CSV table of C-alpha atoms and ligand atoms in Angstrom, one decimal:
chain,number,residue,atom,x,y,z
L,1,UNK,CA,-17.1,-14.0,28.7
L,2,UNK,CA,-13.7,-15.6,29.3
L,3,UNK,CA,-11.2,-16.6,26.7
L,4,UNK,CA,-11.5,-20.3,27.8
L,5,UNK,CA,-15.1,-20.3,26.7
L,6,UNK,CA,-13.9,-19.5,23.1
L,7,UNK,CA,-12.0,-22.5,22.8
L,8,UNK,CA,-14.9,-24.9,22.3
L,9,UNK,CA,-16.5,-24.7,18.6
L,10,UNK,CA,-20.1,-25.5,19.9
L,11,UNK,CA,-19.9,-22.8,22.4
L,12,UNK,CA,-18.4,-20.4,19.8
L,13,UNK,CA,-21.8,-19.7,18.3
L,14,UNK,CA,-23.3,-19.0,21.7
L,15,UNK,CA,-20.1,-17.0,22.5
L,16,UNK,CA,-20.5,-14.9,19.4
L,17,UNK,CA,-24.1,-14.3,20.0
L,18,UNK,CA,-23.7,-13.5,23.5
L,19,UNK,CA,-20.9,-11.1,22.6
L,20,UNK,CA,-22.9,-9.2,20.2
L,21,UNK,CA,-25.7,-8.8,22.7
L,22,UNK,CA,-23.3,-7.7,25.3
L,23,UNK,CA,-21.8,-5.2,22.9
L,24,UNK,CA,-25.2,-4.0,22.0
L,25,UNK,CA,-26.4,-3.7,25.6
L,26,UNK,CA,-23.1,-1.9,26.4
L,27,UNK,CA,-23.5,0.4,23.5
L,28,UNK,CA,-26.9,1.8,24.8
L,29,UNK,CA,-25.3,2.2,28.4
L,30,UNK,CA,-22.2,3.9,27.4
L,31,UNK,CA,-23.9,7.0,26.4
L,32,UNK,CA,-24.7,7.5,30.0
L,33,UNK,CA,-21.8,5.9,31.8
L,34,UNK,CA,-18.8,7.1,29.9
L,35,UNK,CA,-16.6,9.5,32.1
L,36,UNK,CA,-17.3,12.9,30.9
L,37,UNK,CA,-13.7,14.3,30.1
L,38,UNK,CA,-12.4,11.3,28.1
L,39,UNK,CA,-11.6,10.8,24.5
L,40,UNK,CA,-14.5,8.2,23.8
L,41,UNK,CA,-17.0,10.5,25.7
L,42,UNK,CA,-16.5,13.4,23.2
L,43,UNK,CA,-16.0,11.1,20.1
L,44,UNK,CA,-19.0,9.2,20.7
L,45,UNK,CA,-21.0,12.3,20.7
L,46,UNK,CA,-19.6,13.0,17.1
L,47,UNK,CA,-20.5,9.5,16.0
L,48,UNK,CA,-16.8,8.7,16.0
L,49,UNK,CA,-15.0,5.6,17.2
L,50,UNK,CA,-11.7,6.3,18.8
L,51,UNK,CA,-9.0,3.6,19.5
L,52,UNK,CA,-5.8,2.0,19.7
L,53,UNK,CA,-3.8,-1.0,18.4
L,54,UNK,CA,-3.5,-3.2,21.6
L,55,UNK,CA,-0.9,-6.2,22.4
L,56,UNK,CA,-2.1,-9.2,24.4
L,57,UNK,CA,0.8,-9.1,27.1
L,58,UNK,CA,-0.1,-5.9,28.8
L,59,UNK,CA,-3.6,-6.8,28.7
L,60,UNK,CA,-2.9,-9.9,30.7
L,61,UNK,CA,-0.5,-8.4,33.2
L,62,UNK,CA,-0.7,-4.6,33.4
L,63,UNK,CA,-3.8,-3.0,35.4
L,64,UNK,CA,-2.9,0.5,34.4
L,65,UNK,CA,-2.9,-0.2,30.8
L,66,UNK,CA,-6.2,-1.9,31.1
L,67,UNK,CA,-7.9,0.9,33.0
L,68,UNK,CA,-6.5,3.5,30.7
L,69,UNK,CA,-7.7,1.8,27.6
L,70,UNK,CA,-11.2,1.2,29.0
L,71,UNK,CA,-11.6,4.6,30.2
L,72,UNK,CA,-10.4,6.5,27.1
L,73,UNK,CA,-11.3,4.6,23.9
L,74,UNK,CA,-14.2,2.6,22.4
L,75,UNK,CA,-12.5,0.5,19.7
L,76,UNK,CA,-9.4,-1.7,19.8
L,77,UNK,CA,-7.6,-3.5,16.9
L,78,UNK,CA,-5.2,-6.3,17.2
L,79,UNK,CA,-1.5,-5.0,16.4
L,80,UNK,CA,0.1,-8.2,15.9
L,81,UNK,CA,-2.2,-10.8,17.3
L,82,UNK,CA,-4.2,-11.7,14.1
L,83,UNK,CA,-1.4,-11.6,11.6
L,84,UNK,CA,-1.0,-14.9,9.7
L,85,UNK,CA,2.4,-15.4,11.3
L,86,UNK,CA,0.6,-15.2,14.6
L,87,UNK,CA,-2.5,-17.4,14.1
L,88,UNK,CA,-1.4,-19.9,11.5
L,89,UNK,CA,2.3,-20.3,11.5
L,90,UNK,CA,2.1,-24.0,10.2
L,91,UNK,CA,-0.5,-25.1,7.9
L,92,UNK,CA,-3.8,-25.8,9.5
L,93,UNK,CA,-2.4,-25.2,13.1
L,94,UNK,CA,-4.4,-22.1,14.4
L,95,UNK,CA,-3.5,-20.5,17.8
L,96,UNK,CA,-6.1,-18.1,19.1
L,97,UNK,CA,-4.8,-17.3,22.5
L,98,UNK,CA,-3.6,-13.8,22.1
L,99,UNK,CA,-6.4,-12.6,19.9
L,100,UNK,CA,-9.1,-14.2,22.4
L,101,UNK,CA,-7.6,-12.1,25.1
L,102,UNK,CA,-8.0,-8.9,23.1
L,103,UNK,CA,-11.5,-10.0,22.0
L,104,UNK,CA,-12.5,-10.8,25.6
L,105,UNK,CA,-11.4,-7.5,26.8
L,106,UNK,CA,-13.3,-5.4,24.2
L,107,UNK,CA,-16.3,-7.7,24.9
L,108,UNK,CA,-16.2,-7.0,28.7
L,109,UNK,CA,-15.7,-3.3,28.3
L,110,UNK,CA,-18.4,-2.7,25.4
L,111,UNK,CA,-15.6,-1.8,23.1
L,112,UNK,CA,-15.7,-2.4,19.2
L,113,UNK,CA,-13.2,-4.7,17.9
L,114,UNK,CA,-11.3,-4.6,14.7
L,115,UNK,CA,-9.2,-7.6,13.2
L,116,UNK,CA,-6.0,-6.7,11.5
L,117,UNK,CA,-5.0,-8.1,8.8
L,118,UNK,CA,-5.8,-10.9,6.7
L,119,UNK,CA,-3.9,-10.8,3.7
L,120,UNK,CA,-0.5,-9.1,3.8
L,121,UNK,CA,2.9,-9.7,2.5
L,122,UNK,CA,4.7,-9.1,5.9
L,123,UNK,CA,4.3,-11.4,8.8
L,124,UNK,CA,3.6,-14.0,6.4
L,125,UNK,CA,5.2,-17.7,6.9
L,126,UNK,CA,7.3,-19.0,4.3
L,127,UNK,CA,5.0,-22.0,3.8
L,128,UNK,CA,2.3,-19.6,2.4
L,129,UNK,CA,4.7,-17.5,0.2
L,130,UNK,CA,5.9,-20.7,-1.3
L,131,UNK,CA,2.3,-21.5,-2.4
L,132,UNK,CA,2.8,-18.8,-5.1
L,133,UNK,CA,4.1,-21.5,-7.3
L,134,UNK,CA,0.9,-23.5,-6.9
L,135,UNK,CA,-2.0,-21.0,-7.3
L,136,UNK,CA,-5.0,-23.5,-6.6
L,137,UNK,CA,-3.4,-24.4,-3.3
L,138,UNK,CA,-2.6,-20.8,-2.5
L,139,UNK,CA,-6.0,-19.8,-3.3
L,140,UNK,CA,-7.4,-22.4,-0.9
L,141,UNK,CA,-5.0,-21.5,1.7
L,142,UNK,CA,-6.2,-17.9,1.6
L,143,UNK,CA,-9.9,-18.9,1.8
L,144,UNK,CA,-9.3,-21.3,4.8
L,145,UNK,CA,-7.4,-18.7,6.5
L,146,UNK,CA,-10.2,-16.1,6.1
L,147,UNK,CA,-13.0,-18.7,6.8
L,148,UNK,CA,-11.2,-19.6,10.1
L,149,UNK,CA,-11.0,-15.9,11.3
L,150,UNK,CA,-14.7,-15.2,10.3
L,151,UNK,CA,-15.8,-18.4,12.0
L,152,UNK,CA,-14.1,-17.4,15.3
L,153,UNK,CA,-14.8,-13.7,15.4
L,154,UNK,CA,-17.3,-12.9,12.7
L,155,UNK,CA,-20.2,-12.5,15.2
L,156,UNK,CA,-18.3,-10.0,17.5
L,157,UNK,CA,-16.1,-7.8,15.3
L,158,UNK,CA,-17.1,-4.6,13.6
L,159,UNK,CA,-14.2,-4.0,11.1
L,160,UNK,CA,-11.8,-6.3,9.4
L,161,UNK,CA,-8.6,-5.1,7.7
L,162,UNK,CA,-8.7,-7.7,4.9
L,163,UNK,CA,-6.1,-6.6,2.5
L,164,UNK,CA,-3.2,-4.6,3.8
L,165,UNK,CA,-0.8,-2.4,1.7
L,166,UNK,CA,-1.1,-3.9,-1.6
L,167,UNK,CA,0.0,-0.8,-3.5
L,168,UNK,CA,3.5,0.7,-4.2
L,169,UNK,CA,4.3,4.3,-3.9
L,170,UNK,CA,4.3,4.7,-7.6
L,171,UNK,CA,0.8,3.4,-7.9
L,172,UNK,CA,1.5,-0.1,-9.3
L,173,UNK,CA,0.5,-3.2,-7.3
L,174,UNK,CA,3.1,-4.3,-5.0
L,175,UNK,CA,5.1,-7.4,-6.1
L,176,UNK,CA,4.0,-9.8,-3.3
L,177,UNK,CA,3.7,-13.7,-3.2
L,178,UNK,CA,-0.1,-13.0,-3.4
L,179,UNK,CA,0.2,-11.0,-6.7
L,180,UNK,CA,2.6,-13.5,-8.1
L,181,UNK,CA,0.5,-16.7,-7.2
L,182,UNK,CA,-3.0,-15.3,-7.9
L,183,UNK,CA,-2.6,-12.1,-10.0
L,184,UNK,CA,-4.1,-8.9,-9.4
L,185,UNK,CA,-7.5,-10.2,-8.5
L,186,UNK,CA,-6.4,-11.7,-5.3
L,187,UNK,CA,-7.7,-8.4,-3.6
L,188,UNK,CA,-11.3,-8.9,-4.9
L,189,UNK,CA,-11.1,-12.7,-4.0
L,190,UNK,CA,-9.9,-11.8,-0.4
L,191,UNK,CA,-12.9,-9.3,0.1
L,192,UNK,CA,-15.3,-11.7,-1.3
L,193,UNK,CA,-14.0,-14.6,0.9
L,194,UNK,CA,-14.2,-12.3,3.8
L,195,UNK,CA,-17.7,-11.3,3.2
L,196,UNK,CA,-18.8,-14.9,2.9
L,197,UNK,CA,-17.1,-15.7,6.1
L,198,UNK,CA,-18.4,-12.8,8.0
L,199,UNK,CA,-21.2,-11.1,6.4
L,200,UNK,CA,-22.2,-8.5,9.0
L,201,UNK,CA,-18.6,-7.2,9.3
L,202,UNK,CA,-17.5,-3.9,7.6
L,203,UNK,CA,-14.4,-4.8,5.3
L,204,UNK,CA,-11.4,-2.4,5.0
L,205,UNK,CA,-8.6,-1.7,2.5
L,206,UNK,CA,-5.7,-0.4,4.6
L,207,UNK,CA,-2.6,1.2,3.4
L,208,UNK,CA,0.1,3.8,4.3
L,209,UNK,CA,1.4,6.9,2.7
L,210,UNK,CA,-2.0,7.4,1.1
L,211,UNK,CA,-3.4,10.4,3.1
L,212,UNK,CA,-2.1,12.9,0.5
L,213,UNK,CA,-3.3,12.8,-3.1
L,214,UNK,CA,-0.6,11.5,-5.4
L,215,UNK,CA,0.2,8.2,-7.4
L,216,UNK,CA,-0.4,5.8,-4.5
L,217,UNK,CA,-3.5,7.4,-3.2
L,218,UNK,CA,-4.9,7.8,-6.7
L,219,UNK,CA,-4.2,4.0,-7.4
L,220,UNK,CA,-6.0,2.9,-4.1
L,221,UNK,CA,-8.9,5.2,-5.3
L,222,UNK,CA,-8.9,3.7,-8.6
L,223,UNK,CA,-8.8,0.2,-7.1
L,224,UNK,CA,-11.7,0.9,-4.8
L,225,UNK,CA,-13.8,2.5,-7.3
L,226,UNK,CA,-13.2,-0.6,-9.4
L,227,UNK,CA,-14.1,-3.0,-6.9
L,228,UNK,CA,-17.3,-1.2,-5.9
L,229,UNK,CA,-18.2,-1.0,-9.5
L,230,UNK,CA,-17.8,-4.8,-9.7
L,231,UNK,CA,-20.1,-5.2,-6.6
L,232,UNK,CA,-17.2,-6.2,-4.4
L,233,UNK,CA,-17.8,-5.7,-0.9
L,234,UNK,CA,-15.3,-3.1,0.5
L,235,UNK,CA,-16.8,-0.8,3.1
L,236,UNK,CA,-14.1,1.3,4.3
L,237,UNK,CA,-10.5,2.5,3.3
L,238,UNK,CA,-7.9,2.7,6.2
L,239,UNK,CA,-5.2,5.6,6.0
L,240,UNK,CA,-2.5,4.4,8.3
L,241,UNK,CA,-0.9,7.9,8.7
L,242,UNK,CA,2.4,7.0,10.6
L,243,UNK,CA,3.6,10.5,10.5
L,244,UNK,CA,7.5,10.0,11.1
L,245,UNK,CA,8.1,13.7,9.7
L,246,UNK,CA,5.3,15.7,11.1
L,247,UNK,CA,2.7,17.1,8.8
L,248,UNK,CA,2.3,19.3,5.8
L,249,UNK,CA,-0.8,21.4,4.5
L,250,UNK,CA,-4.0,19.6,5.9
L,251,UNK,CA,-6.1,20.9,3.0
L,252,UNK,CA,-5.2,18.2,0.4
L,253,UNK,CA,-5.7,15.4,3.0
L,254,UNK,CA,-9.2,16.9,3.7
L,255,UNK,CA,-9.9,16.9,0.1
L,256,UNK,CA,-8.6,13.3,-0.5
L,257,UNK,CA,-10.5,11.9,2.5
L,258,UNK,CA,-13.7,13.8,1.0
L,259,UNK,CA,-13.4,12.1,-2.4
L,260,UNK,CA,-12.9,8.6,-0.8
L,261,UNK,CA,-16.0,9.2,1.3
L,262,UNK,CA,-17.9,10.3,-2.0
L,263,UNK,CA,-17.3,6.9,-3.3
L,264,UNK,CA,-19.4,5.6,-0.6
L,265,UNK,CA,-16.9,3.9,1.8
L,266,UNK,CA,-16.0,5.1,5.3
L,267,UNK,CA,-12.8,6.8,6.0
L,268,UNK,CA,-10.8,5.3,8.9
L,269,UNK,CA,-7.4,6.7,10.2
L,270,UNK,CA,-6.0,3.3,11.4
L,271,UNK,CA,-2.4,3.7,12.8
L,272,UNK,CA,-1.7,7.1,13.7
L,273,UNK,CA,1.4,8.0,15.5
L,274,UNK,CA,3.4,11.1,15.2
L,275,UNK,CA,7.2,10.6,15.7
L,276,UNK,CA,9.2,13.4,17.5
L,277,UNK,CA,12.9,12.5,16.5
L,278,UNK,CA,12.6,14.5,13.4
L,279,UNK,CA,10.8,17.5,15.0
L,280,UNK,CA,12.8,20.6,15.9
L,281,UNK,CA,13.4,22.1,19.3
L,282,UNK,CA,13.9,21.0,23.0
L,283,UNK,CA,12.1,18.0,24.3
L,284,UNK,CA,9.4,20.0,25.6
L,285,UNK,CA,8.8,22.1,22.2
L,286,UNK,CA,8.9,18.6,20.3
L,287,UNK,CA,6.0,17.7,22.4
L,288,UNK,CA,4.2,20.9,21.7
L,289,UNK,CA,4.9,20.3,17.9
L,290,UNK,CA,3.6,16.9,18.2
L,291,UNK,CA,0.5,18.0,19.8
L,292,UNK,CA,-0.2,20.5,17.0
L,293,UNK,CA,0.2,17.7,14.3
L,294,UNK,CA,-2.4,15.5,16.4
L,295,UNK,CA,-4.5,18.6,16.7
L,296,UNK,CA,-4.5,19.3,13.0
L,297,UNK,CA,-5.2,15.4,12.2
L,298,UNK,CA,-8.1,15.4,14.4
L,299,UNK,CA,-9.5,18.5,13.0
L,300,UNK,CA,-9.5,16.8,9.6
L,301,UNK,CA,-11.3,13.9,11.1
L,302,UNK,CA,-14.0,15.8,12.8
L,303,UNK,CA,-14.8,18.0,9.7
L,304,UNK,CA,-14.8,15.3,7.0
L,305,UNK,CA,-18.1,13.5,7.5
L,306,UNK,CA,-17.1,10.3,6.1
L,307,UNK,CA,-14.4,9.7,8.8
L,308,UNK,CA,-15.8,7.4,11.3
L,309,UNK,CA,-12.9,5.8,13.2
L,310,UNK,CA,-9.5,7.2,14.4
L,311,UNK,CA,-7.0,4.8,16.0
L,312,UNK,CA,-3.4,5.3,17.2
L,313,UNK,CA,-1.0,2.6,16.8
L,314,UNK,CA,-0.4,1.8,20.3
L,315,UNK,CA,-1.7,3.2,23.7
L,316,UNK,CA,1.4,4.7,25.2
L,317,UNK,CA,5.0,5.5,24.2
L,318,UNK,CA,6.2,2.3,25.9
L,319,UNK,CA,4.0,0.3,23.4
L,320,UNK,CA,5.1,1.8,20.0
L,321,UNK,CA,6.9,0.2,17.2
L,322,UNK,CA,8.7,3.4,16.3
L,323,UNK,CA,11.7,3.1,18.3
L,324,UNK,CA,12.3,-0.5,17.5
L,325,UNK,CA,11.7,0.3,13.7
L,326,UNK,CA,14.0,3.5,13.5
L,327,UNK,CA,16.4,2.4,16.1
L,328,UNK,CA,16.2,5.8,17.8
L,329,UNK,CA,14.3,6.7,21.1
L,330,UNK,CA,10.9,8.2,20.3
L,331,UNK,CA,7.6,9.0,22.0
L,332,UNK,CA,5.1,9.0,19.2
L,333,UNK,CA,1.7,8.3,21.1
L,334,UNK,CA,-0.9,10.1,23.3
L,335,UNK,CA,0.3,8.8,26.8
L,336,UNK,CA,3.9,8.8,28.0
L,337,UNK,CA,5.7,5.5,29.2
L,338,UNK,CA,4.1,6.0,32.8
L,339,UNK,CA,0.5,6.3,31.2
L,340,UNK,CA,0.3,10.2,31.9
L,341,UNK,CA,-1.5,12.1,29.1
L,342,UNK,CA,0.7,14.2,27.0
L,343,UNK,CA,0.1,17.7,25.3
L,344,UNK,CA,-1.0,15.5,22.3
L,345,UNK,CA,-3.6,14.0,24.3
L,346,UNK,CA,-5.0,17.3,25.6
L,347,UNK,CA,-5.0,18.7,21.8
L,348,UNK,CA,-7.0,15.7,20.5
L,349,UNK,CA,-9.3,16.0,23.5
L,350,UNK,CA,-9.9,19.7,23.0
L,351,UNK,CA,-10.7,19.2,19.1
L,352,UNK,CA,-13.2,16.4,20.0
L,353,UNK,CA,-14.9,18.5,22.7
L,354,UNK,CA,-14.8,21.8,21.2
L,355,UNK,CA,-14.2,21.9,17.4
L,356,UNK,CA,-17.3,23.7,16.3
L,357,UNK,CA,-18.9,21.3,13.9
L,358,UNK,CA,-21.6,19.7,16.2
L,359,UNK,CA,-22.7,16.3,16.2
L,360,UNK,CA,-22.3,14.3,12.9
L,361,UNK,CA,-23.7,11.3,11.4
L,362,UNK,CA,-21.5,8.3,12.0
L,363,UNK,CA,-21.4,4.7,11.6
L,364,UNK,CA,-24.6,3.5,13.5
L,365,UNK,CA,-24.0,0.1,12.3
L,366,UNK,CA,-23.5,-3.0,14.8
J,401,G3I,O1,10.3,-6.1,20.9
J,401,G3I,C1,11.2,-7.2,20.2
J,401,G3I,C2,12.4,-7.1,20.7
J,401,G3I,O2,12.7,-7.5,22.0
J,401,G3I,C3,13.3,-8.2,19.8
J,401,G3I,O3,14.6,-8.0,20.1
J,401,G3I,C4,13.1,-7.8,18.4
J,401,G3I,C5,14.0,-8.9,17.6
J,401,G3I,O4,13.4,-8.8,16.1
J,401,G3I,O5,11.8,-8.0,18.1
J,401,G3I,C6,11.0,-7.0,18.7
J,401,G3I,O6,9.7,-7.3,18.3
J,401,G3I,C7,9.3,-6.8,17.0
J,401,G3I,C8,8.1,-5.8,17.2
J,401,G3I,O7,7.6,-5.5,16.2
J,401,G3I,C9,8.4,-4.6,18.2
J,401,G3I,O8,7.3,-3.8,18.3
J,401,G3I,C10,8.9,-8.0,16.0
J,401,G3I,O9,10.1,-8.5,15.9
J,401,G3I,C11,8.4,-7.3,14.8
J,401,G3I,O10,8.0,-8.4,14.2
J,401,G3I,C12,7.1,-6.5,15.3
J,401,G3I,O11,6.8,-5.8,13.9
J,401,G3I,C13,5.4,-5.4,13.9
J,401,G3I,C14,5.4,-5.3,12.4
J,401,G3I,O12,4.0,-4.6,12.2
J,401,G3I,C15,5.5,-6.3,11.5
J,401,G3I,O13,4.4,-7.2,11.8
J,401,G3I,C16,5.3,-4.3,14.7
J,401,G3I,O14,5.1,-4.5,16.1
J,401,G3I,C17,3.8,-3.7,14.4
J,401,G3I,O15,3.6,-2.5,15.0
J,401,G3I,C18,3.9,-3.4,12.9
J,401,G3I,O16,2.6,-2.9,12.4
J,401,G3I,C19,2.4,-2.5,11.1
J,401,G3I,C20,1.0,-3.0,10.8
J,401,G3I,O17,0.8,-4.2,11.0
J,401,G3I,C21,0.8,-2.6,9.2
J,401,G3I,N1,1.1,-1.0,9.0
J,401,G3I,C22,2.5,-0.8,9.5
J,401,G3I,C23,2.6,-0.9,11.0
J,401,G3I,C24,4.0,-0.7,11.2
J,401,G3I,O18,5.0,-1.3,10.7
């Protein structure tokens, strides 16, 4: 299926159905056809999805990027292509070209697809933020936006980050246009709207700095427990895990993931990267320390049954937000700028292939 085909509404339903069929067929074939020494091969044997956030530009013009992505991973998420600013910069004017490229790639290669992210306070056009002064119009705008994404991709996507980063570090709800306009129940409203727009898709609450127990993680836990108790459709919690300063004791993270899993939601590591700029030692030593952090994160993920998805935030060091954000050179991902595997890649592969827990029950949906 090409991106062009996705442009016509009557064809869209067909395209969605075809996409689902292609994904299902590809899934059954993958078990036999994935190259034996790849991340996705070993992840699939554990019922895990392993993926990356991707950008449309290298998918359009970089063969090496495309080949590496298809070889090693079985899920992609949209880094920026489905943010509000990207798809609806002006009221009612939707642009899907970039997201279509990503969905077409995932479909062509039998990969799962996650949409990121519908309701967030960043990458939000001013016209939406201004609607906080007019709650009925803001509510309608949120529903229309969610409906549009669901109508276009609901037949093919597996996961959807519906609400992103709604919590402050101290465990209070973040002061955003959404909270100011719609009040605290905007979160529940967004999930209910997303479920109506795409009933088969697993819906995710996603946040950062929540992997350790503490005020923020406790607040997300209470939020999700409350939503579930009210029958609001939340199916997974995403822990971003942008590790800018390494990793402390893994035990509390494991226990934290476990308690979320016991609520009945899937646990996803959604945006993993491990910056090296604050690690000690020579450049080579930094990469070893980075590999050790990736190894320990992966061990947590292979040992907590509820973890079903692990994604890094970018494929390779030339496609990472960290240097842009910190203003310093870095190399936070599994592959270097020439797409060569780093020690971190070998550490993750080693855990997936050899960590002694055996096959586990994963997400068999879709
Ligand atoms: O690369 C250009 C540079 O050429 C230009 O000079 C500069 C001017 O501002 O912009 C650079 O692009 C920036 C891009 O990040 C670089 O990666 C964009 O302005 C900037 O908007 C964009 O930020 C994105 C950010 O979300 C805000 O939407 C990042 O790509 C993206 O990785 C980041 O992702 C977020 C997740 O969605 C949510 N969790 C945290 C995560 C990291 O912040």
